[in-house]
mmCIF file of C-alpha atoms in Angstrom:
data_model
loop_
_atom_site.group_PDB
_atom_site.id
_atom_site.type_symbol
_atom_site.label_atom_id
_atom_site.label_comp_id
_atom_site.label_asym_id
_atom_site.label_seq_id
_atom_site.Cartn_x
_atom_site.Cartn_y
_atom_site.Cartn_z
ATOM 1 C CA UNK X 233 -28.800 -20.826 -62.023
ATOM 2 C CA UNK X 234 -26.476 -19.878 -59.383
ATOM 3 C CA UNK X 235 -27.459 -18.002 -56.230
ATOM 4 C CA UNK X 236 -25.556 -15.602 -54.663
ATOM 5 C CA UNK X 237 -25.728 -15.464 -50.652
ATOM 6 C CA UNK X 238 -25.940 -11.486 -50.052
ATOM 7 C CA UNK X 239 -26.534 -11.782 -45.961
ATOM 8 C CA UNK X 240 -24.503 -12.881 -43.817
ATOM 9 C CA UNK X 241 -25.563 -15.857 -41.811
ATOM 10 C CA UNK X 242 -26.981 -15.338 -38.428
ATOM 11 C CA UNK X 243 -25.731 -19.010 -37.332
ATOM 12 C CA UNK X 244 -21.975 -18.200 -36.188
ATOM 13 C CA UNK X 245 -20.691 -15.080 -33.759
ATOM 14 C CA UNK X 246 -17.207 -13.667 -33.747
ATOM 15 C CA UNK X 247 -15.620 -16.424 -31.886
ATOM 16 C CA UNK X 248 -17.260 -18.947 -34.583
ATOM 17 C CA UNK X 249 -15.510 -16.883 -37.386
ATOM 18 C CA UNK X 250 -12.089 -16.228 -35.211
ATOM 19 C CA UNK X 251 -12.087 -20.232 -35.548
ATOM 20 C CA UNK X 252 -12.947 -19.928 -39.288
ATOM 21 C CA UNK X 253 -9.487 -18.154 -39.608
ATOM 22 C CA UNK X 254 -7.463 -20.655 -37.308
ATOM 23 C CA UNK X 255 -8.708 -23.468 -39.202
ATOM 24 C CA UNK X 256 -8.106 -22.048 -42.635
ATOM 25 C CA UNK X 257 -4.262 -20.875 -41.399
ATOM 26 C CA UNK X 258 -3.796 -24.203 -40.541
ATOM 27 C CA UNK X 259 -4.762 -25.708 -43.654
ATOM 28 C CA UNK X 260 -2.753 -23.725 -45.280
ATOM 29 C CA UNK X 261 0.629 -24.631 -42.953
ATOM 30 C CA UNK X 262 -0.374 -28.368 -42.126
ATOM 31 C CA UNK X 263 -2.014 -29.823 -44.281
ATOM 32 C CA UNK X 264 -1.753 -28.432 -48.136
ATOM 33 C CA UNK X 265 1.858 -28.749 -47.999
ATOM 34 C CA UNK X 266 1.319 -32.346 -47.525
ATOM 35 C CA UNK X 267 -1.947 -33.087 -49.264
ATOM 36 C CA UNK X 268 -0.358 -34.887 -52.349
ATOM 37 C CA UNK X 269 1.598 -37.319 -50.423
ATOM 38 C CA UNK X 270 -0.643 -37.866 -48.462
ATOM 39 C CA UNK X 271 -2.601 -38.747 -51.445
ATOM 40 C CA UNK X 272 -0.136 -41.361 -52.447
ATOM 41 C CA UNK X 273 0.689 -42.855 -49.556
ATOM 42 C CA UNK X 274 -3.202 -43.387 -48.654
ATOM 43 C CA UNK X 275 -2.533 -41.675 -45.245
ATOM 44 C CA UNK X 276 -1.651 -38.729 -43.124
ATOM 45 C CA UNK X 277 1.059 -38.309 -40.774
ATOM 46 C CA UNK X 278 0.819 -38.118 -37.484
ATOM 47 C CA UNK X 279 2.378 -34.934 -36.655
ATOM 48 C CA UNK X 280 -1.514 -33.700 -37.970
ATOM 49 C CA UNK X 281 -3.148 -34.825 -35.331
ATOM 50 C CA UNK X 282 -0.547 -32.799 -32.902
ATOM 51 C CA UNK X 283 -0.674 -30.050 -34.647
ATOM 52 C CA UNK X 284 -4.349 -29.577 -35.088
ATOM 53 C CA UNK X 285 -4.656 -30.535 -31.067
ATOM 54 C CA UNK X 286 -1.732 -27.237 -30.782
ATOM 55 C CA UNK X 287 -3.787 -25.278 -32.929
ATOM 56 C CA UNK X 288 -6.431 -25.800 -30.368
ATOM 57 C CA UNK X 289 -8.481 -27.476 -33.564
ATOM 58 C CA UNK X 290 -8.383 -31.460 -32.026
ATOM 59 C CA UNK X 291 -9.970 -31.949 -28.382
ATOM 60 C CA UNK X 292 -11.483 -28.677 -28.069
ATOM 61 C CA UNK X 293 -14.796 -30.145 -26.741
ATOM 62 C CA UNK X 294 -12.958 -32.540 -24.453
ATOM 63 C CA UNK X 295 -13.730 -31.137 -20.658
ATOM 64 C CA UNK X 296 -10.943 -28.442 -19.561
ATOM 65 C CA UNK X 297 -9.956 -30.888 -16.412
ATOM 66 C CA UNK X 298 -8.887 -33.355 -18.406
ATOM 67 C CA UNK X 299 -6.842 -30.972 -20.465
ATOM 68 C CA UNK X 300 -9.535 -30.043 -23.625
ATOM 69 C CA UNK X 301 -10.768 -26.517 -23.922
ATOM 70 C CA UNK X 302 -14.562 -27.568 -22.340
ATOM 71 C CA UNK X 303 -15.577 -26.287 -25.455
ATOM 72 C CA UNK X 304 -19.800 -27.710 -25.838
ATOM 73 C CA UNK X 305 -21.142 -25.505 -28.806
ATOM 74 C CA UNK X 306 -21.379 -27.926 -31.736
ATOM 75 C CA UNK X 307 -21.111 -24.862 -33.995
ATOM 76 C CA UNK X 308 -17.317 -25.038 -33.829
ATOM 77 C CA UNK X 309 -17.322 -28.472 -34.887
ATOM 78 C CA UNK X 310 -19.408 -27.402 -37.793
ATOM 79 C CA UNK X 311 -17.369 -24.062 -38.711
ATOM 80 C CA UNK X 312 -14.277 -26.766 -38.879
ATOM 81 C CA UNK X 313 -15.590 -28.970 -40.976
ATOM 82 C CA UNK X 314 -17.077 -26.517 -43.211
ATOM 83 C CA UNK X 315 -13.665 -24.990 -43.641
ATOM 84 C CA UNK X 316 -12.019 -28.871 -43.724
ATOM 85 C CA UNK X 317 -14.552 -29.488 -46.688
ATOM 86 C CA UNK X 318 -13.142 -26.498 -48.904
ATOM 87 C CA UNK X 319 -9.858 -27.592 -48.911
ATOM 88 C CA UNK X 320 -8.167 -30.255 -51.573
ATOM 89 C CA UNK X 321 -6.975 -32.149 -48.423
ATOM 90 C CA UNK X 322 -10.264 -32.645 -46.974
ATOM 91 C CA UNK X 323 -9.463 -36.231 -47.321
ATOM 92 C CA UNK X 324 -6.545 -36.438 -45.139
ATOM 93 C CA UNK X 325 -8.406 -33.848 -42.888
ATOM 94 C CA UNK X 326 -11.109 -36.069 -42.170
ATOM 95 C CA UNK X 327 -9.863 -38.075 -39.036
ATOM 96 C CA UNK X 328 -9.231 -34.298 -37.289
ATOM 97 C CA UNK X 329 -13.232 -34.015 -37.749
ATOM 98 C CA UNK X 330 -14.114 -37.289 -36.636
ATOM 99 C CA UNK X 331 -12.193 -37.242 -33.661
ATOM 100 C CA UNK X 332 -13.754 -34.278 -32.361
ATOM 101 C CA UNK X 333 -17.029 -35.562 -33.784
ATOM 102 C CA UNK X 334 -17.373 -39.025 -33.050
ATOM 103 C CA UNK X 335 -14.235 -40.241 -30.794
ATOM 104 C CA UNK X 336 -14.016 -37.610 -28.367
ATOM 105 C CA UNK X 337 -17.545 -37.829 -27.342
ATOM 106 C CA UNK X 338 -17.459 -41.670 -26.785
ATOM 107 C CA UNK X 339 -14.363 -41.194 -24.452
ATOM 108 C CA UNK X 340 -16.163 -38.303 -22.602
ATOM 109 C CA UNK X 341 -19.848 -39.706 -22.071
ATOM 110 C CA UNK X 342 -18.811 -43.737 -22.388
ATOM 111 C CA UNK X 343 -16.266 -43.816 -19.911
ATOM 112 C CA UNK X 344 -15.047 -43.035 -15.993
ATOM 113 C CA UNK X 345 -11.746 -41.939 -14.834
ATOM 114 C CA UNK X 346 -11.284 -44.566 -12.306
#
């Protein structure tokens, strides 16, 4: 049996969903394009990771003074990896997630800047 969701959730506010459409537009520009070869070579370029960090997708929760957008709501990490996960290049999308996920945070709680 399939259910239908009829409300919308209550979880994200506008600047949740404005993310929702950054993420998807840049699925759609950097990363299906690419998501077969990326396929067969068993990696993604790099120029992802620069363009998801333009797109203001990568390093969004690193602290504005050292050049992230301060960003602490762990809803936006969610809203991109629920839009990540609906793609056919989730796969290559991954390491965009778990930087912002897992990386970033080490850097920003684990370490000192001098």
């Amino acid at each position: 049996m399939t259910h239908a969701i009829s409300a919308r959730r209550s979880l994200y506010d506008g600047d949740h969903e404005l993310l929702r459409e950054t993420v998807r537009a840049f699925i759609d520009k950097h990363a299906a394009p690419h998501a077969e070869r990326w396929r067969a070579e068993g990696k993604v370029g790099r120029e992802l990771f620069r363009e998801a960090a333009r797109a203001g997708i990568l390093g969004f929760n690193i602290p504005e003074e050292y050049g992230g957008g301060g960003v602490t709501d762990f809803r936006f990490n969610a809203v991109i990896g629920e839009e990540f996960s609906r793609h056919p290049a989730s796969d290559g999308l991954a390491g965009v997630g778990l930087s912002n996920d897992i990386v970033v945070p080490y850097f920003t709680d684990l370490t000192t800047t001098g």
